[in-house]
Structures are given as structure tokens and as C-alpha cells.
PDB file of C-alpha atoms in Angstrom:
ATOM      1  CA  MET A   1      -6.986  43.775  18.547  1.00 42.00           C
ATOM      2  CA  MET A   2      -6.354  42.798  14.993  1.00 43.00           C
ATOM      3  CA  SER A   3      -2.748  41.261  15.863  1.00 46.00           C
ATOM      4  CA  THR A   4      -4.421  39.536  19.119  1.00 48.00           C
ATOM      5  CA  THR A   5      -7.038  37.817  16.546  1.00 49.00           C
ATOM      6  CA  ALA A   6      -4.423  36.756  14.349  1.00 47.00           C
ATOM      7  CA  GLU A   7      -2.119  35.030  16.808  1.00 49.00           C
ATOM      8  CA  SER A   8      -5.152  33.073  18.517  1.00 50.00           C
ATOM      9  CA  VAL A   9      -6.025  31.196  14.821  1.00 50.00           C
ATOM     10  CA  VAL A  10      -1.963  30.454  14.238  1.00 53.00           C
ATOM     11  CA  ASP A  11      -2.000  29.349  17.844  1.00 66.00           C
ATOM     12  CA  LYS A  12      -4.891  26.860  17.014  1.00 76.00           C
ATOM     13  CA  ARG A  13      -3.909  25.486  13.534  1.00 82.00           C
ATOM     14  CA  LEU A  14      -3.519  22.193  14.022  1.00 83.00           C
ATOM     15  CA  GLU A  15      -6.967  21.919  16.516  1.00 87.00           C
ATOM     16  CA  GLU A  16      -8.578  18.630  16.094  1.00 84.00           C
ATOM     17  CA  LYS A  17      -5.539  17.073  14.838  1.00 86.00           C
ATOM     18  CA  VAL A  18      -3.428  13.965  16.033  1.00 88.00           C
ATOM     19  CA  ALA A  19       0.268  13.947  15.687  1.00 89.00           C
ATOM     20  CA  LEU A  20       2.408  11.017  16.420  1.00 91.00           C
ATOM     21  CA  ILE A  21       6.171  12.369  16.939  1.00 91.00           C
ATOM     22  CA  THR A  22       8.618   9.192  16.738  1.00 89.00           C
ATOM     23  CA  GLY A  23      11.888  10.285  18.712  1.00 91.00           C
ATOM     24  CA  GLY A  24       9.647  13.164  20.265  1.00 91.00           C
ATOM     25  CA  ALA A  25      11.395  12.056  23.886  1.00 91.00           C
ATOM     26  CA  SER A  26      14.113  14.440  23.279  1.00 90.00           C
ATOM     27  CA  GLY A  27      15.845  16.816  20.915  1.00 90.00           C
ATOM     28  CA  ILE A  28      14.024  17.938  17.398  1.00 86.00           C
ATOM     29  CA  GLY A  29      11.360  15.319  18.892  1.00 89.00           C
ATOM     30  CA  GLU A  30      10.815  17.616  21.953  1.00 91.00           C
ATOM     31  CA  SER A  31      10.478  20.302  20.122  1.00 89.00           C
ATOM     32  CA  THR A  32       8.400  19.442  17.780  1.00 90.00           C
ATOM     33  CA  ALA A  33       6.053  18.228  20.214  1.00 91.00           C
ATOM     34  CA  ARG A  34       5.763  21.575  22.325  1.00 91.00           C
ATOM     35  CA  LEU A  35       5.365  23.716  18.935  1.00 89.00           C
ATOM     36  CA  PHE A  36       2.047  21.066  17.823  1.00 90.00           C
ATOM     37  CA  LEU A  37       0.308  20.880  21.058  1.00 93.00           C
ATOM     38  CA  LYS A  38       1.051  25.162  21.653  1.00 92.00           C
ATOM     39  CA  HIS A  39      -1.126  24.870  17.705  1.00 91.00           C
ATOM     40  CA  GLY A  40      -3.272  22.828  19.444  1.00 91.00           C
ATOM     41  CA  ALA A  41      -2.534  19.476  18.410  1.00 90.00           C
ATOM     42  CA  LYS A  42      -3.184  16.070  19.938  1.00 92.00           C
ATOM     43  CA  VAL A  43       0.262  14.904  20.233  1.00 93.00           C
ATOM     44  CA  LEU A  44       1.128  10.841  21.148  1.00 93.00           C
ATOM     45  CA  ILE A  45       5.180  10.968  21.930  1.00 94.00           C
ATOM     46  CA  ALA A  46       7.054   7.674  20.615  1.00 93.00           C
ATOM     47  CA  ASP A  47      10.664   6.734  21.914  1.00 93.00           C
ATOM     48  CA  VAL A  48      12.378   4.121  23.662  1.00 93.00           C
ATOM     49  CA  GLN A  49      13.276   6.979  26.483  1.00 94.00           C
ATOM     50  CA  ASP A  50      10.433   5.422  28.481  1.00 96.00           C
ATOM     51  CA  GLU A  51      11.467   7.687  32.103  1.00 96.00           C
ATOM     52  CA  LEU A  52      12.119  10.955  29.149  1.00 94.00           C
ATOM     53  CA  GLY A  53       9.315  10.506  27.514  1.00 96.00           C
ATOM     54  CA  GLN A  54       6.398  10.043  30.697  1.00 97.00           C
ATOM     55  CA  SER A  55       7.945  12.901  32.575  1.00 96.00           C
ATOM     56  CA  LEU A  56       7.972  15.242  29.665  1.00 96.00           C
ATOM     57  CA  CYS A  57       3.786  14.208  28.577  1.00 96.00           C
ATOM     58  CA  LYS A  58       3.244  15.020  32.624  1.00 96.00           C
ATOM     59  CA  GLU A  59       5.225  18.634  32.132  1.00 96.00           C
ATOM     60  CA  LEU A  60       3.321  19.061  28.724  1.00 95.00           C
ATOM     61  CA  GLY A  61      -0.310  18.042  29.836  1.00 92.00           C
ATOM     62  CA  THR A  62      -3.001  15.976  30.633  1.00 92.00           C
ATOM     63  CA  PRO A  63      -3.010  12.699  29.056  1.00 92.00           C
ATOM     64  CA  ASP A  64      -6.261  13.513  27.152  1.00 91.00           C
ATOM     65  CA  ILE A  65      -3.925  15.923  24.423  1.00 92.00           C
ATOM     66  CA  VAL A  66      -0.383  14.405  24.845  1.00 95.00           C
ATOM     67  CA  THR A  67       0.452  10.529  25.810  1.00 95.00           C
ATOM     68  CA  TYR A  68       3.738   8.583  25.807  1.00 97.00           C
ATOM     69  CA  ILE A  69       4.297   5.472  23.953  1.00 95.00           C
ATOM     70  CA  HIS A  70       7.179   3.556  23.837  1.00 96.00           C
ATOM     71  CA  CYS A  71       8.271   2.658  20.538  1.00 93.00           C
ATOM     72  CA  ASP A  72      11.085   1.038  19.241  1.00 91.00           C
ATOM     73  CA  VAL A  73      10.729   2.306  15.072  1.00 85.00           C
ATOM     74  CA  THR A  74      12.801  -0.986  14.485  1.00 82.00           C
ATOM     75  CA  CYS A  75      10.243  -2.823  15.531  1.00 87.00           C
ATOM     76  CA  GLU A  76       6.562  -3.346  13.426  1.00 84.00           C
ATOM     77  CA  THR A  77       4.768  -4.207  15.772  1.00 90.00           C
ATOM     78  CA  ASP A  78       5.876  -1.716  18.099  1.00 91.00           C
ATOM     79  CA  VAL A  79       5.483   0.749  15.025  1.00 89.00           C
ATOM     80  CA  GLN A  80       1.361  -0.275  14.120  1.00 89.00           C
ATOM     81  CA  ASN A  81       0.711  -0.176  17.958  1.00 91.00           C
ATOM     82  CA  ALA A  82       1.533   3.523  18.016  1.00 90.00           C
ATOM     83  CA  VAL A  83       0.334   4.158  14.678  1.00 88.00           C
ATOM     84  CA  ASP A  84      -3.177   2.546  16.075  1.00 88.00           C
ATOM     85  CA  LEU A  85      -3.459   4.186  19.237  1.00 91.00           C
ATOM     86  CA  ALA A  86      -3.011   7.707  16.978  1.00 88.00           C
ATOM     87  CA  VAL A  87      -5.531   6.694  15.333  1.00 85.00           C
ATOM     88  CA  SER A  88      -7.806   6.105  18.139  1.00 87.00           C
ATOM     89  CA  ARG A  89      -6.999   9.397  19.368  1.00 82.00           C
ATOM     90  CA  GLY A  90      -8.580  10.635  16.860  1.00 77.00           C
ATOM     91  CA  GLY A  91     -11.336   8.454  15.338  1.00 55.00           C
ATOM     92  CA  GLY A  92     -12.794   8.652  12.277  1.00 49.00           C
ATOM     93  CA  VAL A  93      -9.691   6.947  10.346  1.00 49.00           C
ATOM     94  CA  GLU A  94      -9.831   3.727   7.793  1.00 50.00           C
ATOM     95  CA  LEU A  95      -6.314   1.803   7.912  1.00 51.00           C
ATOM     96  CA  ARG A  96      -4.924   1.042   4.230  1.00 54.00           C
ATOM     97  CA  ALA A  97      -1.712  -0.862   5.009  1.00 53.00           C
ATOM     98  CA  ILE A  98       1.303  -0.816   1.948  1.00 58.00           C
ATOM     99  CA  ALA A  99       1.722  -3.708   0.303  1.00 56.00           C
ATOM    100  CA  SER A 100       5.087  -4.788   1.882  1.00 63.00           C
ATOM    101  CA  ASP A 101       6.065  -6.711   5.459  1.00 71.00           C
ATOM    102  CA  GLY A 102       9.260  -4.918   7.115  1.00 79.00           C
ATOM    103  CA  ASP A 103      11.518  -8.585   7.190  1.00 84.00           C
ATOM    104  CA  SER A 104      10.919  -8.627   3.019  1.00 86.00           C
ATOM    105  CA  PHE A 105      11.803  -4.395   3.161  1.00 89.00           C
ATOM    106  CA  LYS A 106      14.878  -4.986   5.307  1.00 90.00           C
ATOM    107  CA  LYS A 107      16.467  -8.218   3.216  1.00 90.00           C
ATOM    108  CA  VAL A 108      16.276  -5.835   0.065  1.00 88.00           C
ATOM    109  CA  LEU A 109      17.900  -2.958   2.228  1.00 92.00           C
ATOM    110  CA  ASP A 110      20.213  -5.733   3.483  1.00 93.00           C
ATOM    111  CA  VAL A 111      21.607  -6.465   0.684  1.00 90.00           C
ATOM    112  CA  ASN A 112      21.632  -3.476  -1.534  1.00 89.00           C
ATOM    113  CA  VAL A 113      23.031  -1.022   1.122  1.00 93.00           C
ATOM    114  CA  VAL A 114      24.421  -2.872   3.774  1.00 92.00           C
ATOM    115  CA  GLY A 115      26.267  -5.386   1.340  1.00 93.00           C
ATOM    116  CA  GLY A 116      26.971  -2.441  -0.813  1.00 91.00           C
ATOM    117  CA  PHE A 117      29.056  -0.708   2.327  1.00 94.00           C
ATOM    118  CA  LEU A 118      30.491  -3.492   3.456  1.00 93.00           C
ATOM    119  CA  GLY A 119      32.188  -4.545   0.182  1.00 91.00           C
ATOM    120  CA  ALA A 120      32.948  -1.021  -0.309  1.00 93.00           C
ATOM    121  CA  LYS A 121      34.693  -0.826   3.572  1.00 94.00           C
ATOM    122  CA  HIS A 122      36.936  -4.165   3.013  1.00 92.00           C
ATOM    123  CA  ALA A 123      38.088  -2.532  -0.683  1.00 89.00           C
ATOM    124  CA  ALA A 124      39.242   0.744   1.329  1.00 93.00           C
ATOM    125  CA  ARG A 125      40.991  -1.296   3.636  1.00 91.00           C
ATOM    126  CA  VAL A 126      43.165  -2.527   0.787  1.00 88.00           C
ATOM    127  CA  MET A 127      43.215   0.684  -1.650  1.00 92.00           C
ATOM    128  CA  VAL A 128      44.305   3.154   1.365  1.00 94.00           C
ATOM    129  CA  PRO A 129      47.819   1.792   2.053  1.00 93.00           C
ATOM    130  CA  ALA A 130      48.006   1.755  -1.838  1.00 91.00           C
ATOM    131  CA  GLN A 131      46.684   5.146  -2.623  1.00 94.00           C
ATOM    132  CA  LYS A 132      44.568   4.473  -5.107  1.00 91.00           C
ATOM    133  CA  GLY A 133      41.476   2.573  -6.867  1.00 90.00           C
ATOM    134  CA  CYS A 134      38.088   2.400  -7.749  1.00 91.00           C
ATOM    135  CA  ILE A 135      34.444   1.643  -5.861  1.00 93.00           C
ATOM    136  CA  LEU A 136      31.777   1.227  -8.301  1.00 88.00           C
ATOM    137  CA  PHE A 137      28.107   1.140  -7.070  1.00 91.00           C
ATOM    138  CA  THR A 138      25.174  -0.084  -9.150  1.00 82.00           C
ATOM    139  CA  ALA A 139      22.444   2.672  -8.485  1.00 87.00           C
ATOM    140  CA  SER A 140      19.075   2.503 -10.604  1.00 83.00           C
ATOM    141  CA  VAL A 141      17.369   5.225 -12.557  1.00 80.00           C
ATOM    142  CA  ALA A 142      14.838   4.850  -9.707  1.00 78.00           C
ATOM    143  CA  SER A 143      17.428   6.919  -7.454  1.00 77.00           C
ATOM    144  CA  LEU A 144      16.133   9.387  -9.897  1.00 78.00           C
ATOM    145  CA  LEU A 145      12.892   9.192 -10.901  1.00 75.00           C
ATOM    146  CA  CYS A 146       9.209   8.025  -9.423  1.00 70.00           C
ATOM    147  CA  ILE A 147       8.868   4.665 -11.743  1.00 69.00           C
ATOM    148  CA  GLY A 148       6.908   2.632  -9.956  1.00 70.00           C
ATOM    149  CA  VAL A 149       9.274  -0.165  -8.287  1.00 78.00           C
ATOM    150  CA  PRO A 150       9.091  -0.805  -4.894  1.00 79.00           C
ATOM    151  CA  HIS A 151       9.308   0.541  -2.210  1.00 87.00           C
ATOM    152  CA  ALA A 152      12.383  -1.237  -0.738  1.00 87.00           C
ATOM    153  CA  TYR A 153      14.204  -1.270  -4.132  1.00 85.00           C
ATOM    154  CA  THR A 154      13.612   2.656  -4.719  1.00 88.00           C
ATOM    155  CA  THR A 155      15.126   3.225  -1.292  1.00 91.00           C
ATOM    156  CA  SER A 156      18.098   1.143  -1.093  1.00 92.00           C
ATOM    157  CA  LYS A 157      18.744   2.764  -5.173  1.00 91.00           C
ATOM    158  CA  ASN A 158      18.961   6.753  -3.157  1.00 93.00           C
ATOM    159  CA  ALA A 159      20.290   4.801   0.043  1.00 95.00           C
ATOM    160  CA  ILE A 160      22.966   3.737  -2.590  1.00 94.00           C
ATOM    161  CA  VAL A 161      23.571   7.368  -4.035  1.00 94.00           C
ATOM    162  CA  GLY A 162      24.092   9.048  -0.661  1.00 96.00           C
ATOM    163  CA  LEU A 163      26.487   6.122  -0.037  1.00 96.00           C
ATOM    164  CA  ALA A 164      28.949   6.580  -2.861  1.00 96.00           C
ATOM    165  CA  LYS A 165      28.902  10.820  -2.211  1.00 96.00           C
ATOM    166  CA  SER A 166      29.799  10.013   1.425  1.00 97.00           C
ATOM    167  CA  LEU A 167      32.719   7.645   0.299  1.00 97.00           C
ATOM    168  CA  SER A 168      34.016   9.934  -2.152  1.00 97.00           C
ATOM    169  CA  VAL A 169      34.621  12.938   0.113  1.00 96.00           C
ATOM    170  CA  GLU A 170      36.397  10.577   3.081  1.00 96.00           C
ATOM    171  CA  LEU A 171      37.919   8.448   0.294  1.00 97.00           C
ATOM    172  CA  GLY A 172      39.297  11.110  -2.387  1.00 96.00           C
ATOM    173  CA  GLY A 173      42.263  12.154  -0.060  1.00 95.00           C
ATOM    174  CA  TYR A 174      44.011   8.915  -0.506  1.00 96.00           C
ATOM    175  CA  GLY A 175      43.729   8.688  -4.644  1.00 96.00           C
ATOM    176  CA  ILE A 176      40.334   6.621  -4.724  1.00 95.00           C
ATOM    177  CA  ARG A 177      37.587   7.672  -6.992  1.00 94.00           C
ATOM    178  CA  VAL A 178      34.160   6.533  -5.501  1.00 96.00           C
ATOM    179  CA  ASN A 179      31.199   6.664  -7.975  1.00 93.00           C
ATOM    180  CA  CYS A 180      27.966   4.963  -8.943  1.00 90.00           C
ATOM    181  CA  ILE A 181      25.666   4.286 -12.345  1.00 82.00           C
ATOM    182  CA  SER A 182      22.543   4.790 -12.115  1.00 76.00           C
ATOM    183  CA  PRO A 183      21.162   2.413 -15.116  1.00 72.00           C
ATOM    184  CA  HIS A 184      17.436   2.297 -16.583  1.00 69.00           C
ATOM    185  CA  ALA A 185      15.696  -1.300 -16.168  1.00 66.00           C
ATOM    186  CA  VAL A 186      17.473  -4.091 -17.830  1.00 69.00           C
ATOM    187  CA  ALA A 187      15.792  -7.569 -18.610  1.00 70.00           C
ATOM    188  CA  THR A 188      17.773  -9.614 -16.002  1.00 70.00           C
ATOM    189  CA  PRO A 189      16.767 -13.128 -14.761  1.00 73.00           C
ATOM    190  CA  LEU A 190      15.782 -10.725 -11.087  1.00 68.00           C
ATOM    191  CA  LEU A 191      13.586  -8.344 -13.277  1.00 65.00           C
ATOM    192  CA  LEU A 192      11.763 -11.487 -15.421  1.00 72.00           C
ATOM    193  CA  ASN A 193      11.053 -12.817 -11.902  1.00 71.00           C
ATOM    194  CA  TRP A 194       9.945  -9.705 -10.535  1.00 64.00           C
ATOM    195  CA  PHE A 195       7.500 -10.163 -13.797  1.00 64.00           C
ATOM    196  CA  VAL A 196       6.859 -13.404 -12.656  1.00 63.00           C
ATOM    197  CA  THR A 197       7.393 -14.660 -16.542  1.00 73.00           C
ATOM    198  CA  SER A 198      10.384 -16.253 -18.064  1.00 75.00           C
ATOM    199  CA  ASP A 199       9.450 -14.476 -21.518  1.00 74.00           C
ATOM    200  CA  LYS A 200      12.838 -11.420 -21.448  1.00 75.00           C
ATOM    201  CA  ARG A 201      10.841 -10.272 -25.105  1.00 77.00           C
ATOM    202  CA  LYS A 202       7.742  -9.318 -23.089  1.00 72.00           C
ATOM    203  CA  VAL A 203       9.435  -7.556 -20.684  1.00 67.00           C
ATOM    204  CA  GLU A 204      11.749  -5.545 -22.772  1.00 70.00           C
ATOM    205  CA  GLU A 205       8.292  -5.017 -24.249  1.00 71.00           C
ATOM    206  CA  ILE A 206       7.734  -3.335 -21.125  1.00 65.00           C
ATOM    207  CA  ILE A 207      10.696  -1.287 -20.344  1.00 61.00           C
ATOM    208  CA  LEU A 208      10.603   0.176 -24.143  1.00 66.00           C
ATOM    209  CA  ARG A 209       6.640   1.308 -23.300  1.00 66.00           C
ATOM    210  CA  ASN A 210       8.542   3.187 -19.849  1.00 66.00           C
ATOM    211  CA  GLY A 211      10.922   5.629 -20.650  1.00 63.00           C
ATOM    212  CA  VAL A 212      13.342   4.614 -23.382  1.00 58.00           C
ATOM    213  CA  LEU A 213      13.725   7.547 -25.641  1.00 60.00           C
ATOM    214  CA  LYS A 214      15.960   6.500 -28.597  1.00 64.00           C
ATOM    215  CA  GLY A 215      13.783   3.007 -28.913  1.00 64.00           C
ATOM    216  CA  THR A 216      17.071   1.219 -27.704  1.00 69.00           C
ATOM    217  CA  ILE A 217      16.817  -1.873 -25.348  1.00 68.00           C
ATOM    218  CA  LEU A 218      19.267  -1.841 -22.643  1.00 64.00           C
ATOM    219  CA  GLU A 219      21.458  -4.744 -21.878  1.00 67.00           C
ATOM    220  CA  ALA A 220      23.416  -5.860 -19.018  1.00 64.00           C
ATOM    221  CA  GLU A 221      26.737  -5.785 -21.575  1.00 65.00           C
ATOM    222  CA  ASP A 222      25.621  -1.823 -21.837  1.00 63.00           C
ATOM    223  CA  ILE A 223      26.264  -1.451 -18.026  1.00 61.00           C
ATOM    224  CA  ALA A 224      29.120  -3.748 -17.948  1.00 58.00           C
ATOM    225  CA  GLY A 225      31.215  -1.420 -20.677  1.00 51.00           C
TER     226      GLY A 225
END
């Protein structure tokens, strides 16, 4: 009897919760949708596989507990609509936006990640036949610590670390070394622009107050060396 009671409690641990599951029409997403429904959640399946998603919803339950919405996660409007629908199913939730638009986020990733990948791709094209070479990325301490820099920058620098690790496995067999350096903040023109100032000394003082243990300001030449 106690076992039955415990199971019923566990089965409803997500009751009154609303789950938005991207990629929920198949695979891991589908399994997650099934499990969440079992535990009492209302589920919104968001996917680009419309027929599959709609069919799955019909199988799993009525529209008041499981619904499908077309959502391409690379399209900000689709994601916004999916989240708004999920909120309408739950009710009483205040929406707050992250202070960054999708286009600027993508631009940073294009420059830092896609740009890095393309550079490595074409460098490897020359280095592999020569069976030697070194590809060195500039990552950031932001890939190791939470230091309050923009989300896109932090994301891109974490991606660079992963890219370097992945490429090192592929290219190591050809005698090519792949690595990255992760410096702390440097008062470059880019960082001055981010702080909306031309006063390098002011920015260096901010850097000094936020994690420089030895009291020495990092210069661009230190990283180049």
C-alpha cells in the first residue's frame, strides 16, 4: 500500500507545470515528452517535423495537456511564439527579455566561432600534406569563469575551447598541434568600445579590481609572446 502511494506521488511530481520541449517530435525529445506527461505536466512539443509532431500529440493525449507548435529554433520569432504559448498554458508568469537580440548574438558567434573554424579548416588543408603545423586559437578566461561579460562572447569562447579539443583529436595524427590560450581582460580598443570610453587607464583600473591577483595589468604583447 505504501509503495502504491509513493508511486502515485512520483507520477504527479510535475503536476501544474508546463514543459516546452524543443525537438520533441522524435528521439530524446519525444521520450522526454512522454515522461513529463506521465508525471503530470502539460507539454508543448516544438519541432519542425510537423506531421510527426501532430501525430505524436494525438497519440499522447488531448490538446489541453499536449500540443504541437511549429518551431525552428534558429528563428527567434518561432522561439518567442513557442514560449508565449507555453506561458499561456501555465498562466501567471511575467515575461522578461534578455538584453540581447538574436542577430547580434549570431554575429558574435559567426566572427568568433565560424571564423575560427574556417581559419582552421583552410590552415589544415595546407598543414596536413606537410605533416606539421600549429593552430592556436584565442579563447578567454570567460570560458573558465563567470565574469559578467556578454552572453554571446562567453558562449563563443566556450565553443572555441571545444573546437580546439575536437580539432586536436582529428589533426594530431598528422603532426599538427591545436591549442588555445585563455587570457584575462586586456584594454584593447574592442574592450574600450564595450565600456564606451577612450580612457585606457580607467578600463585597466576596472580590470585590476576584478581578478588580477598579482597586480600586473595584462597587455596584448603578453599574449602575443
